[in-house]
Amino acid sequence: MRILVIEDEPRILAFLARGLEAEGFSVDGAPDGRAGIARAAHGGYDLVILDLLLPGLDGLTVLRELQREQPELPVVIVSARSDLETKLRGLDFGACDYVSKPFSLDELLARVRAQLRRGRPGENGNVVRAGKLSLDVAKRQARLGDVVAELSDREFRLLHHLVLHEGEVVSRERLLADVWGYHFDPRSNVVDVCVRRLRQKLGATAPIETIRHGGYRLTAA
Ligand code: CA
């Protein structure tokens, strides 16, 4: 697995490279956005870790460029700009995850592994299946029996997460972290609202089970 780290602070770059290499990843570094885009263009990377405050090209611009060239390449933002607005813009621009500096290496590694796992099990081309439910990743569409539902980005990501963890109880906190980004108020009910909308769209046989005090589980329908 090859990871590209776009980061202008040599100390942080060295720290990240050491940590990732200790986990068996092969790591390349780029000290600014242009160098990062040029390196990524040669391909072969499984994931990019991107700092936002970079000299020259701004990180969000770099993100947009990476998304245009390689929409399937997962990008995890690591930045001191922990304000909510920047985080949401990053996620809206297609970043997979956002880790605020200062961060723990363990947390970052967990996020990186989660991104690399995402979209693998059960994936057949652009369609992911769990029981009778199928999700078209490119069209952001869910199909269950005769029902075809167009999903919003959040609805899609939540359902995709449940599909990849079929049969497991997934907590609200985990869904908040993985679908909305990390620092939301854990008492927020956005997860429940989103699940309600998904059930409405999928109809009476929607295979999403509520686990009391636990979270949600996608049942093998
Ligand atoms: Ca920086």
mmCIF file with all atom_site columns, C-alpha atoms and ligand atoms in Angstrom:
data_model
loop_
_atom_site.group_PDB
_atom_site.id
_atom_site.type_symbol
_atom_site.label_atom_id
_atom_site.label_alt_id
_atom_site.label_comp_id
_atom_site.label_asym_id
_atom_site.label_entity_id
_atom_site.label_seq_id
_atom_site.pdbx_PDB_ins_code
_atom_site.Cartn_x
_atom_site.Cartn_y
_atom_site.Cartn_z
_atom_site.occupancy
_atom_site.B_iso_or_equiv
_atom_site.pdbx_formal_charge
_atom_site.auth_seq_id
_atom_site.auth_comp_id
_atom_site.auth_asym_id
_atom_site.auth_atom_id
_atom_site.pdbx_PDB_model_num
ATOM   1   C  CA . MET A 1 1   ? 0.000   0.000  0.000   1.00 0.00 ? 1   MET A CA 1
ATOM   2   C  CA . ARG A 1 2   ? 1.448   3.368  -1.045  1.00 0.00 ? 2   ARG A CA 1
ATOM   3   C  CA . ILE A 1 3   ? 0.625   6.618  0.655   1.00 0.00 ? 3   ILE A CA 1
ATOM   4   C  CA . LEU A 1 4   ? 1.464   10.149 -0.468  1.00 0.00 ? 4   LEU A CA 1
ATOM   5   C  CA . VAL A 1 5   ? 1.810   12.753 2.288   1.00 0.00 ? 5   VAL A CA 1
ATOM   6   C  CA . ILE A 1 6   ? 1.517   16.397 1.170   1.00 0.00 ? 6   ILE A CA 1
ATOM   7   C  CA . GLU A 1 7   ? 2.866   18.397 4.097   1.00 0.00 ? 7   GLU A CA 1
ATOM   8   C  CA . ASP A 1 8   ? 5.213   21.401 4.235   1.00 0.00 ? 8   ASP A CA 1
ATOM   9   C  CA . GLU A 1 9   ? 6.481   20.965 7.798   1.00 0.00 ? 9   GLU A CA 1
ATOM   10  C  CA . PRO A 1 10  ? 9.443   18.557 7.608   1.00 0.00 ? 10  PRO A CA 1
ATOM   11  C  CA . ARG A 1 11  ? 9.056   17.561 11.255  1.00 0.00 ? 11  ARG A CA 1
ATOM   12  C  CA . ILE A 1 12  ? 5.426   16.485 10.800  1.00 0.00 ? 12  ILE A CA 1
ATOM   13  C  CA . LEU A 1 13  ? 6.198   14.824 7.472   1.00 0.00 ? 13  LEU A CA 1
ATOM   14  C  CA . ALA A 1 14  ? 8.996   12.793 9.085   1.00 0.00 ? 14  ALA A CA 1
ATOM   15  C  CA . PHE A 1 15  ? 6.745   11.881 12.021  1.00 0.00 ? 15  PHE A CA 1
ATOM   16  C  CA . LEU A 1 16  ? 3.958   10.710 9.700   1.00 0.00 ? 16  LEU A CA 1
ATOM   17  C  CA . ALA A 1 17  ? 6.340   8.811  7.436   1.00 0.00 ? 17  ALA A CA 1
ATOM   18  C  CA . ARG A 1 18  ? 7.892   6.978  10.389  1.00 0.00 ? 18  ARG A CA 1
ATOM   19  C  CA . GLY A 1 19  ? 4.511   6.042  11.809  1.00 0.00 ? 19  GLY A CA 1
ATOM   20  C  CA . LEU A 1 20  ? 3.067   4.884  8.488   1.00 0.00 ? 20  LEU A CA 1
ATOM   21  C  CA . GLU A 1 21  ? 6.200   2.965  7.522   1.00 0.00 ? 21  GLU A CA 1
ATOM   22  C  CA . ALA A 1 22  ? 6.152   1.190  10.889  1.00 0.00 ? 22  ALA A CA 1
ATOM   23  C  CA . GLU A 1 23  ? 2.697   -0.044 9.862   1.00 0.00 ? 23  GLU A CA 1
ATOM   24  C  CA . GLY A 1 24  ? 4.056   -1.441 6.628   1.00 0.00 ? 24  GLY A CA 1
ATOM   25  C  CA . PHE A 1 25  ? 3.004   1.360  4.277   1.00 0.00 ? 25  PHE A CA 1
ATOM   26  C  CA . SER A 1 26  ? 5.316   2.734  1.653   1.00 0.00 ? 26  SER A CA 1
ATOM   27  C  CA . VAL A 1 27  ? 5.397   6.534  1.999   1.00 0.00 ? 27  VAL A CA 1
ATOM   28  C  CA . ASP A 1 28  ? 6.350   9.396  -0.311  1.00 0.00 ? 28  ASP A CA 1
ATOM   29  C  CA . GLY A 1 29  ? 6.338   13.005 0.774   1.00 0.00 ? 29  GLY A CA 1
ATOM   30  C  CA . ALA A 1 30  ? 5.653   16.233 -1.116  1.00 0.00 ? 30  ALA A CA 1
ATOM   31  C  CA . PRO A 1 31  ? 6.504   19.612 0.476   1.00 0.00 ? 31  PRO A CA 1
ATOM   32  C  CA . ASP A 1 32  ? 3.853   21.661 -1.336  1.00 0.00 ? 32  ASP A CA 1
ATOM   33  C  CA . GLY A 1 33  ? 0.675   21.342 -3.363  1.00 0.00 ? 33  GLY A CA 1
ATOM   34  C  CA . ARG A 1 34  ? 2.204   21.498 -6.823  1.00 0.00 ? 34  ARG A CA 1
ATOM   35  C  CA . ALA A 1 35  ? 4.756   18.818 -5.997  1.00 0.00 ? 35  ALA A CA 1
ATOM   36  C  CA . GLY A 1 36  ? 1.942   16.737 -4.478  1.00 0.00 ? 36  GLY A CA 1
ATOM   37  C  CA . ILE A 1 37  ? -0.280  16.985 -7.557  1.00 0.00 ? 37  ILE A CA 1
ATOM   38  C  CA . ALA A 1 38  ? 2.671   16.140 -9.805  1.00 0.00 ? 38  ALA A CA 1
ATOM   39  C  CA . ARG A 1 39  ? 3.569   13.091 -7.752  1.00 0.00 ? 39  ARG A CA 1
ATOM   40  C  CA . ALA A 1 40  ? -0.040  11.908 -7.498  1.00 0.00 ? 40  ALA A CA 1
ATOM   41  C  CA . ALA A 1 41  ? -0.390  12.231 -11.289 1.00 0.00 ? 41  ALA A CA 1
ATOM   42  C  CA . HIS A 1 42  ? 2.142   9.440  -11.733 1.00 0.00 ? 42  HIS A CA 1
ATOM   43  C  CA . GLY A 1 43  ? -0.409  7.245  -10.006 1.00 0.00 ? 43  GLY A CA 1
ATOM   44  C  CA . GLY A 1 44  ? 0.101   4.183  -7.931  1.00 0.00 ? 44  GLY A CA 1
ATOM   45  C  CA . TYR A 1 45  ? -1.041  5.687  -4.624  1.00 0.00 ? 45  TYR A CA 1
ATOM   46  C  CA . ASP A 1 46  ? -3.728  4.067  -2.511  1.00 0.00 ? 46  ASP A CA 1
ATOM   47  C  CA . LEU A 1 47  ? -4.326  7.130  -0.347  1.00 0.00 ? 47  LEU A CA 1
ATOM   48  C  CA . VAL A 1 48  ? -3.242  10.752 0.096   1.00 0.00 ? 48  VAL A CA 1
ATOM   49  C  CA . ILE A 1 49  ? -2.751  12.562 3.399   1.00 0.00 ? 49  ILE A CA 1
ATOM   50  C  CA . LEU A 1 50  ? -3.119  16.280 2.775   1.00 0.00 ? 50  LEU A CA 1
ATOM   51  C  CA . ASP A 1 51  ? -2.237  19.296 4.908   1.00 0.00 ? 51  ASP A CA 1
ATOM   52  C  CA . LEU A 1 52  ? -4.445  22.347 4.235   1.00 0.00 ? 52  LEU A CA 1
ATOM   53  C  CA . LEU A 1 53  ? -2.115  25.240 5.034   1.00 0.00 ? 53  LEU A CA 1
ATOM   54  C  CA . LEU A 1 54  ? 0.525   24.849 2.353   1.00 0.00 ? 54  LEU A CA 1
ATOM   55  C  CA . PRO A 1 55  ? 2.840   27.380 0.697   1.00 0.00 ? 55  PRO A CA 1
ATOM   56  C  CA . GLY A 1 56  ? 1.693   28.339 -2.797  1.00 0.00 ? 56  GLY A CA 1
ATOM   57  C  CA . LEU A 1 57  ? -1.341  26.288 -3.728  1.00 0.00 ? 57  LEU A CA 1
ATOM   58  C  CA . ASP A 1 58  ? -3.904  26.083 -0.929  1.00 0.00 ? 58  ASP A CA 1
ATOM   59  C  CA . GLY A 1 59  ? -4.800  22.590 0.316   1.00 0.00 ? 59  GLY A CA 1
ATOM   60  C  CA . LEU A 1 60  ? -8.448  22.826 -0.753  1.00 0.00 ? 60  LEU A CA 1
ATOM   61  C  CA . THR A 1 61  ? -7.336  23.714 -4.280  1.00 0.00 ? 61  THR A CA 1
ATOM   62  C  CA . VAL A 1 62  ? -5.004  20.719 -4.237  1.00 0.00 ? 62  VAL A CA 1
ATOM   63  C  CA . LEU A 1 63  ? -7.904  18.553 -3.049  1.00 0.00 ? 63  LEU A CA 1
ATOM   64  C  CA . ARG A 1 64  ? -10.114 19.739 -5.896  1.00 0.00 ? 64  ARG A CA 1
ATOM   65  C  CA . GLU A 1 65  ? -7.390  19.020 -8.414  1.00 0.00 ? 65  GLU A CA 1
ATOM   66  C  CA . LEU A 1 66  ? -6.783  15.516 -7.006  1.00 0.00 ? 66  LEU A CA 1
ATOM   67  C  CA . GLN A 1 67  ? -10.521 14.828 -7.082  1.00 0.00 ? 67  GLN A CA 1
ATOM   68  C  CA . ARG A 1 68  ? -10.757 15.906 -10.704 1.00 0.00 ? 68  ARG A CA 1
ATOM   69  C  CA . GLU A 1 69  ? -7.846  13.759 -11.799 1.00 0.00 ? 69  GLU A CA 1
ATOM   70  C  CA . GLN A 1 70  ? -8.464  10.686 -9.635  1.00 0.00 ? 70  GLN A CA 1
ATOM   71  C  CA . PRO A 1 71  ? -11.939 10.713 -8.073  1.00 0.00 ? 71  PRO A CA 1
ATOM   72  C  CA . GLU A 1 72  ? -11.435 7.259  -6.573  1.00 0.00 ? 72  GLU A CA 1
ATOM   73  C  CA . LEU A 1 73  ? -8.261  8.200  -4.682  1.00 0.00 ? 73  LEU A CA 1
ATOM   74  C  CA . PRO A 1 74  ? -9.095  8.621  -0.967  1.00 0.00 ? 74  PRO A CA 1
ATOM   75  C  CA . VAL A 1 75  ? -7.822  11.828 0.626   1.00 0.00 ? 75  VAL A CA 1
ATOM   76  C  CA . VAL A 1 76  ? -7.528  12.326 4.380   1.00 0.00 ? 76  VAL A CA 1
ATOM   77  C  CA . ILE A 1 77  ? -7.023  15.947 5.443   1.00 0.00 ? 77  ILE A CA 1
ATOM   78  C  CA . VAL A 1 78  ? -4.732  16.571 8.400   1.00 0.00 ? 78  VAL A CA 1
ATOM   79  C  CA . SER A 1 79  ? -4.805  20.196 9.400   1.00 0.00 ? 79  SER A CA 1
ATOM   80  C  CA . ALA A 1 80  ? -4.620  22.677 12.219  1.00 0.00 ? 80  ALA A CA 1
ATOM   81  C  CA . ARG A 1 81  ? -7.549  24.503 10.677  1.00 0.00 ? 81  ARG A CA 1
ATOM   82  C  CA . SER A 1 82  ? -9.955  22.710 12.934  1.00 0.00 ? 82  SER A CA 1
ATOM   83  C  CA . ASP A 1 83  ? -12.824 25.139 12.469  1.00 0.00 ? 83  ASP A CA 1
ATOM   84  C  CA . LEU A 1 84  ? -16.023 23.496 11.421  1.00 0.00 ? 84  LEU A CA 1
ATOM   85  C  CA . GLU A 1 85  ? -16.503 25.502 8.231   1.00 0.00 ? 85  GLU A CA 1
ATOM   86  C  CA . THR A 1 86  ? -13.164 24.496 6.771   1.00 0.00 ? 86  THR A CA 1
ATOM   87  C  CA . LYS A 1 87  ? -13.761 20.890 7.751   1.00 0.00 ? 87  LYS A CA 1
ATOM   88  C  CA . LEU A 1 88  ? -17.149 20.837 6.050   1.00 0.00 ? 88  LEU A CA 1
ATOM   89  C  CA . ARG A 1 89  ? -15.731 22.469 2.926   1.00 0.00 ? 89  ARG A CA 1
ATOM   90  C  CA . GLY A 1 90  ? -13.015 19.825 2.826   1.00 0.00 ? 90  GLY A CA 1
ATOM   91  C  CA . LEU A 1 91  ? -15.563 17.040 3.128   1.00 0.00 ? 91  LEU A CA 1
ATOM   92  C  CA . ASP A 1 92  ? -17.822 18.715 0.565   1.00 0.00 ? 92  ASP A CA 1
ATOM   93  C  CA . PHE A 1 93  ? -14.878 18.888 -1.806  1.00 0.00 ? 93  PHE A CA 1
ATOM   94  C  CA . GLY A 1 94  ? -14.638 15.137 -1.558  1.00 0.00 ? 94  GLY A CA 1
ATOM   95  C  CA . ALA A 1 95  ? -12.144 14.477 1.231   1.00 0.00 ? 95  ALA A CA 1
ATOM   96  C  CA . CYS A 1 96  ? -12.879 11.160 2.912   1.00 0.00 ? 96  CYS A CA 1
ATOM   97  C  CA . ASP A 1 97  ? -11.934 12.213 6.393   1.00 0.00 ? 97  ASP A CA 1
ATOM   98  C  CA . TYR A 1 98  ? -10.507 15.073 8.401   1.00 0.00 ? 98  TYR A CA 1
ATOM   99  C  CA . VAL A 1 99  ? -8.122  14.839 11.332  1.00 0.00 ? 99  VAL A CA 1
ATOM   100 C  CA . SER A 1 100 ? -7.363  17.999 13.316  1.00 0.00 ? 100 SER A CA 1
ATOM   101 C  CA . LYS A 1 101 ? -3.855  18.851 14.458  1.00 0.00 ? 101 LYS A CA 1
ATOM   102 C  CA . PRO A 1 102 ? -2.594  18.061 16.996  1.00 0.00 ? 102 PRO A CA 1
ATOM   103 C  CA . PHE A 1 103 ? -3.586  14.464 16.412  1.00 0.00 ? 103 PHE A CA 1
ATOM   104 C  CA . SER A 1 104 ? -2.515  11.132 17.804  1.00 0.00 ? 104 SER A CA 1
ATOM   105 C  CA . LEU A 1 105 ? -0.729  8.819  15.426  1.00 0.00 ? 105 LEU A CA 1
ATOM   106 C  CA . ASP A 1 106 ? -2.981  5.935  16.487  1.00 0.00 ? 106 ASP A CA 1
ATOM   107 C  CA . GLU A 1 107 ? -6.080  7.907  15.546  1.00 0.00 ? 107 GLU A CA 1
ATOM   108 C  CA . LEU A 1 108 ? -4.659  8.846  12.163  1.00 0.00 ? 108 LEU A CA 1
ATOM   109 C  CA . LEU A 1 109 ? -3.588  5.260  11.440  1.00 0.00 ? 109 LEU A CA 1
ATOM   110 C  CA . ALA A 1 110 ? -7.059  4.013  12.349  1.00 0.00 ? 110 ALA A CA 1
ATOM   111 C  CA . ARG A 1 111 ? -8.619  6.510  9.932   1.00 0.00 ? 111 ARG A CA 1
ATOM   112 C  CA . VAL A 1 112 ? -6.180  5.571  7.178   1.00 0.00 ? 112 VAL A CA 1
ATOM   113 C  CA . ARG A 1 113 ? -6.885  1.858  7.615   1.00 0.00 ? 113 ARG A CA 1
ATOM   114 C  CA . ALA A 1 114 ? -10.631 2.539  7.638   1.00 0.00 ? 114 ALA A CA 1
ATOM   115 C  CA . GLN A 1 115 ? -10.367 4.427  4.338   1.00 0.00 ? 115 GLN A CA 1
ATOM   116 C  CA . LEU A 1 116 ? -8.302  1.700  2.735   1.00 0.00 ? 116 LEU A CA 1
ATOM   117 C  CA . ARG A 1 117 ? -10.825 -0.951 3.808   1.00 0.00 ? 117 ARG A CA 1
ATOM   118 C  CA . ARG A 1 118 ? -13.774 1.088  2.616   1.00 0.00 ? 118 ARG A CA 1
ATOM   119 C  CA . GLY A 1 119 ? -15.345 -0.071 -0.568  1.00 0.00 ? 119 GLY A CA 1
ATOM   120 C  CA . ARG A 1 120 ? -13.540 -3.386 -0.671  1.00 0.00 ? 120 ARG A CA 1
ATOM   121 C  CA . PRO A 1 121 ? -15.543 -6.236 0.811   1.00 0.00 ? 121 PRO A CA 1
ATOM   122 C  CA . GLY A 1 122 ? -18.375 -7.360 -1.389  1.00 0.00 ? 122 GLY A CA 1
ATOM   123 C  CA . GLU A 1 123 ? -17.635 -4.726 -3.981  1.00 0.00 ? 123 GLU A CA 1
ATOM   124 C  CA . ASN A 1 124 ? -18.333 -5.696 -7.526  1.00 0.00 ? 124 ASN A CA 1
ATOM   125 C  CA . GLY A 1 125 ? -17.513 -2.892 -9.926  1.00 0.00 ? 125 GLY A CA 1
ATOM   126 C  CA . ASN A 1 126 ? -19.487 0.078  -8.685  1.00 0.00 ? 126 ASN A CA 1
ATOM   127 C  CA . VAL A 1 127 ? -22.156 -1.894 -6.848  1.00 0.00 ? 127 VAL A CA 1
ATOM   128 C  CA . VAL A 1 128 ? -21.960 -2.983 -3.208  1.00 0.00 ? 128 VAL A CA 1
ATOM   129 C  CA . ARG A 1 129 ? -24.465 -5.556 -1.962  1.00 0.00 ? 129 ARG A CA 1
ATOM   130 C  CA . ALA A 1 130 ? -25.796 -6.764 1.340   1.00 0.00 ? 130 ALA A CA 1
ATOM   131 C  CA . GLY A 1 131 ? -28.614 -9.279 1.114   1.00 0.00 ? 131 GLY A CA 1
ATOM   132 C  CA . LYS A 1 132 ? -31.333 -7.840 -1.143  1.00 0.00 ? 132 LYS A CA 1
ATOM   133 C  CA . LEU A 1 133 ? -29.996 -4.329 -0.828  1.00 0.00 ? 133 LEU A CA 1
ATOM   134 C  CA . SER A 1 134 ? -27.600 -3.015 -3.443  1.00 0.00 ? 134 SER A CA 1
ATOM   135 C  CA . LEU A 1 135 ? -25.841 0.316  -3.560  1.00 0.00 ? 135 LEU A CA 1
ATOM   136 C  CA . ASP A 1 136 ? -24.581 1.887  -6.759  1.00 0.00 ? 136 ASP A CA 1
ATOM   137 C  CA . VAL A 1 137 ? -21.528 3.871  -5.701  1.00 0.00 ? 137 VAL A CA 1
ATOM   138 C  CA . ALA A 1 138 ? -21.258 5.955  -8.864  1.00 0.00 ? 138 ALA A CA 1
ATOM   139 C  CA . LYS A 1 139 ? -24.967 6.848  -9.082  1.00 0.00 ? 139 LYS A CA 1
ATOM   140 C  CA . ARG A 1 140 ? -25.488 7.241  -5.315  1.00 0.00 ? 140 ARG A CA 1
ATOM   141 C  CA . GLN A 1 141 ? -28.514 4.991  -5.685  1.00 0.00 ? 141 GLN A CA 1
ATOM   142 C  CA . ALA A 1 142 ? -29.909 2.260  -3.460  1.00 0.00 ? 142 ALA A CA 1
ATOM   143 C  CA . ARG A 1 143 ? -32.023 -0.591 -4.744  1.00 0.00 ? 143 ARG A CA 1
ATOM   144 C  CA . LEU A 1 144 ? -34.180 -2.852 -2.593  1.00 0.00 ? 144 LEU A CA 1
ATOM   145 C  CA . GLY A 1 145 ? -36.600 -5.123 -4.439  1.00 0.00 ? 145 GLY A CA 1
ATOM   146 C  CA . ASP A 1 146 ? -38.583 -2.847 -6.746  1.00 0.00 ? 146 ASP A CA 1
ATOM   147 C  CA . VAL A 1 147 ? -37.622 0.323  -4.910  1.00 0.00 ? 147 VAL A CA 1
ATOM   148 C  CA . VAL A 1 148 ? -34.885 2.509  -6.372  1.00 0.00 ? 148 VAL A CA 1
ATOM   149 C  CA . ALA A 1 149 ? -33.930 5.410  -4.103  1.00 0.00 ? 149 ALA A CA 1
ATOM   150 C  CA . GLU A 1 150 ? -31.785 8.413  -4.992  1.00 0.00 ? 150 GLU A CA 1
ATOM   151 C  CA . LEU A 1 151 ? -29.669 9.242  -1.975  1.00 0.00 ? 151 LEU A CA 1
ATOM   152 C  CA . SER A 1 152 ? -28.100 12.440 -0.714  1.00 0.00 ? 152 SER A CA 1
ATOM   153 C  CA . ASP A 1 153 ? -24.376 12.339 -0.039  1.00 0.00 ? 153 ASP A CA 1
ATOM   154 C  CA . ARG A 1 154 ? -24.836 11.784 3.721   1.00 0.00 ? 154 ARG A CA 1
ATOM   155 C  CA . GLU A 1 155 ? -27.578 9.185  3.252   1.00 0.00 ? 155 GLU A CA 1
ATOM   156 C  CA . PHE A 1 156 ? -25.383 7.345  0.809   1.00 0.00 ? 156 PHE A CA 1
ATOM   157 C  CA . ARG A 1 157 ? -22.331 7.413  3.063   1.00 0.00 ? 157 ARG A CA 1
ATOM   158 C  CA . LEU A 1 158 ? -24.292 6.275  6.089   1.00 0.00 ? 158 LEU A CA 1
ATOM   159 C  CA . LEU A 1 159 ? -25.882 3.379  4.213   1.00 0.00 ? 159 LEU A CA 1
ATOM   160 C  CA . HIS A 1 160 ? -22.560 2.490  2.584   1.00 0.00 ? 160 HIS A CA 1
ATOM   161 C  CA . HIS A 1 161 ? -20.958 2.327  6.028   1.00 0.00 ? 161 HIS A CA 1
ATOM   162 C  CA . LEU A 1 162 ? -23.709 0.023  7.309   1.00 0.00 ? 162 LEU A CA 1
ATOM   163 C  CA . VAL A 1 163 ? -23.442 -2.185 4.214   1.00 0.00 ? 163 VAL A CA 1
ATOM   164 C  CA . LEU A 1 164 ? -19.687 -2.572 4.687   1.00 0.00 ? 164 LEU A CA 1
ATOM   165 C  CA . HIS A 1 165 ? -20.376 -3.591 8.302   1.00 0.00 ? 165 HIS A CA 1
ATOM   166 C  CA . GLU A 1 166 ? -23.363 -5.786 7.555   1.00 0.00 ? 166 GLU A CA 1
ATOM   167 C  CA . GLY A 1 167 ? -24.572 -7.653 10.624  1.00 0.00 ? 167 GLY A CA 1
ATOM   168 C  CA . GLU A 1 168 ? -22.502 -5.519 13.029  1.00 0.00 ? 168 GLU A CA 1
ATOM   169 C  CA . VAL A 1 169 ? -23.952 -3.024 15.468  1.00 0.00 ? 169 VAL A CA 1
ATOM   170 C  CA . VAL A 1 170 ? -22.549 0.384  14.491  1.00 0.00 ? 170 VAL A CA 1
ATOM   171 C  CA . SER A 1 171 ? -22.780 3.073  17.158  1.00 0.00 ? 171 SER A CA 1
ATOM   172 C  CA . ARG A 1 172 ? -24.093 6.584  16.505  1.00 0.00 ? 172 ARG A CA 1
ATOM   173 C  CA . GLU A 1 173 ? -20.691 7.934  17.573  1.00 0.00 ? 173 GLU A CA 1
ATOM   174 C  CA . ARG A 1 174 ? -18.941 5.867  14.946  1.00 0.00 ? 174 ARG A CA 1
ATOM   175 C  CA . LEU A 1 175 ? -21.397 6.954  12.256  1.00 0.00 ? 175 LEU A CA 1
ATOM   176 C  CA . LEU A 1 176 ? -20.970 10.581 13.319  1.00 0.00 ? 176 LEU A CA 1
ATOM   177 C  CA . ALA A 1 177 ? -17.209 10.227 13.077  1.00 0.00 ? 177 ALA A CA 1
ATOM   178 C  CA . ASP A 1 178 ? -17.134 8.379  9.780   1.00 0.00 ? 178 ASP A CA 1
ATOM   179 C  CA . VAL A 1 179 ? -19.956 10.101 7.908   1.00 0.00 ? 179 VAL A CA 1
ATOM   180 C  CA . TRP A 1 180 ? -20.015 13.610 9.337   1.00 0.00 ? 180 TRP A CA 1
ATOM   181 C  CA . GLY A 1 181 ? -16.437 14.076 10.536  1.00 0.00 ? 181 GLY A CA 1
ATOM   182 C  CA . TYR A 1 182 ? -15.247 13.784 14.073  1.00 0.00 ? 182 TYR A CA 1
ATOM   183 C  CA . HIS A 1 183 ? -16.025 16.762 16.255  1.00 0.00 ? 183 HIS A CA 1
ATOM   184 C  CA . PHE A 1 184 ? -19.774 16.920 16.138  1.00 0.00 ? 184 PHE A CA 1
ATOM   185 C  CA . ASP A 1 185 ? -21.774 16.987 19.339  1.00 0.00 ? 185 ASP A CA 1
ATOM   186 C  CA . PRO A 1 186 ? -22.363 13.297 20.164  1.00 0.00 ? 186 PRO A CA 1
ATOM   187 C  CA . ARG A 1 187 ? -25.813 14.200 21.461  1.00 0.00 ? 187 ARG A CA 1
ATOM   188 C  CA . SER A 1 188 ? -26.761 15.429 18.006  1.00 0.00 ? 188 SER A CA 1
ATOM   189 C  CA . ASN A 1 189 ? -29.632 13.538 16.391  1.00 0.00 ? 189 ASN A CA 1
ATOM   190 C  CA . VAL A 1 190 ? -28.425 13.930 12.790  1.00 0.00 ? 190 VAL A CA 1
ATOM   191 C  CA . VAL A 1 191 ? -27.753 10.181 12.545  1.00 0.00 ? 191 VAL A CA 1
ATOM   192 C  CA . ASP A 1 192 ? -31.292 9.289  13.605  1.00 0.00 ? 192 ASP A CA 1
ATOM   193 C  CA . VAL A 1 193 ? -32.793 11.839 11.229  1.00 0.00 ? 193 VAL A CA 1
ATOM   194 C  CA . CYS A 1 194 ? -30.713 10.457 8.371   1.00 0.00 ? 194 CYS A CA 1
ATOM   195 C  CA . VAL A 1 195 ? -31.719 6.848  9.180   1.00 0.00 ? 195 VAL A CA 1
ATOM   196 C  CA . ARG A 1 196 ? -35.374 7.892  9.262   1.00 0.00 ? 196 ARG A CA 1
ATOM   197 C  CA . ARG A 1 197 ? -35.035 9.410  5.782   1.00 0.00 ? 197 ARG A CA 1
ATOM   198 C  CA . LEU A 1 198 ? -33.327 6.261  4.517   1.00 0.00 ? 198 LEU A CA 1
ATOM   199 C  CA . ARG A 1 199 ? -36.140 4.097  5.869   1.00 0.00 ? 199 ARG A CA 1
ATOM   200 C  CA . GLN A 1 200 ? -38.710 6.332  4.199   1.00 0.00 ? 200 GLN A CA 1
ATOM   201 C  CA . LYS A 1 201 ? -36.877 6.077  0.900   1.00 0.00 ? 201 LYS A CA 1
ATOM   202 C  CA . LEU A 1 202 ? -36.325 2.315  1.066   1.00 0.00 ? 202 LEU A CA 1
ATOM   203 C  CA . GLY A 1 203 ? -39.818 1.474  2.269   1.00 0.00 ? 203 GLY A CA 1
ATOM   204 C  CA . ALA A 1 204 ? -41.228 -0.922 4.842   1.00 0.00 ? 204 ALA A CA 1
ATOM   205 C  CA . THR A 1 205 ? -38.646 -3.630 4.241   1.00 0.00 ? 205 THR A CA 1
ATOM   206 C  CA . ALA A 1 206 ? -35.629 -1.355 4.840   1.00 0.00 ? 206 ALA A CA 1
ATOM   207 C  CA . PRO A 1 207 ? -33.112 -3.689 6.531   1.00 0.00 ? 207 PRO A CA 1
ATOM   208 C  CA . ILE A 1 208 ? -31.872 -1.121 9.077   1.00 0.00 ? 208 ILE A CA 1
ATOM   209 C  CA . GLU A 1 209 ? -32.442 -2.222 12.625  1.00 0.00 ? 209 GLU A CA 1
ATOM   210 C  CA . THR A 1 210 ? -32.331 0.101  15.654  1.00 0.00 ? 210 THR A CA 1
ATOM   211 C  CA . ILE A 1 211 ? -30.353 -1.400 18.524  1.00 0.00 ? 211 ILE A CA 1
ATOM   212 C  CA . ARG A 1 212 ? -31.410 0.156  21.816  1.00 0.00 ? 212 ARG A CA 1
ATOM   213 C  CA . HIS A 1 213 ? -28.455 1.934  23.478  1.00 0.00 ? 213 HIS A CA 1
ATOM   214 C  CA . GLY A 1 214 ? -26.277 0.461  20.749  1.00 0.00 ? 214 GLY A CA 1
ATOM   215 C  CA . GLY A 1 215 ? -26.809 2.126  17.407  1.00 0.00 ? 215 GLY A CA 1
ATOM   216 C  CA . TYR A 1 216 ? -27.847 0.643  14.089  1.00 0.00 ? 216 TYR A CA 1
ATOM   217 C  CA . ARG A 1 217 ? -27.360 -2.627 12.304  1.00 0.00 ? 217 ARG A CA 1
ATOM   218 C  CA . LEU A 1 218 ? -27.896 -3.619 8.719   1.00 0.00 ? 218 LEU A CA 1
ATOM   219 C  CA . THR A 1 219 ? -29.627 -6.972 8.789   1.00 0.00 ? 219 THR A CA 1
ATOM   220 C  CA . ALA A 1 220 ? -28.960 -9.568 6.110   1.00 0.00 ? 220 ALA A CA 1
ATOM   221 C  CA . ALA A 1 221 ? -32.381 -9.361 4.477   1.00 0.00 ? 221 ALA A CA 1
HETATM 222 CA CA . CA  B 2 .   ? 1.215   23.388 6.841   1.00 0.00 ? 1   CA  B CA 1
#
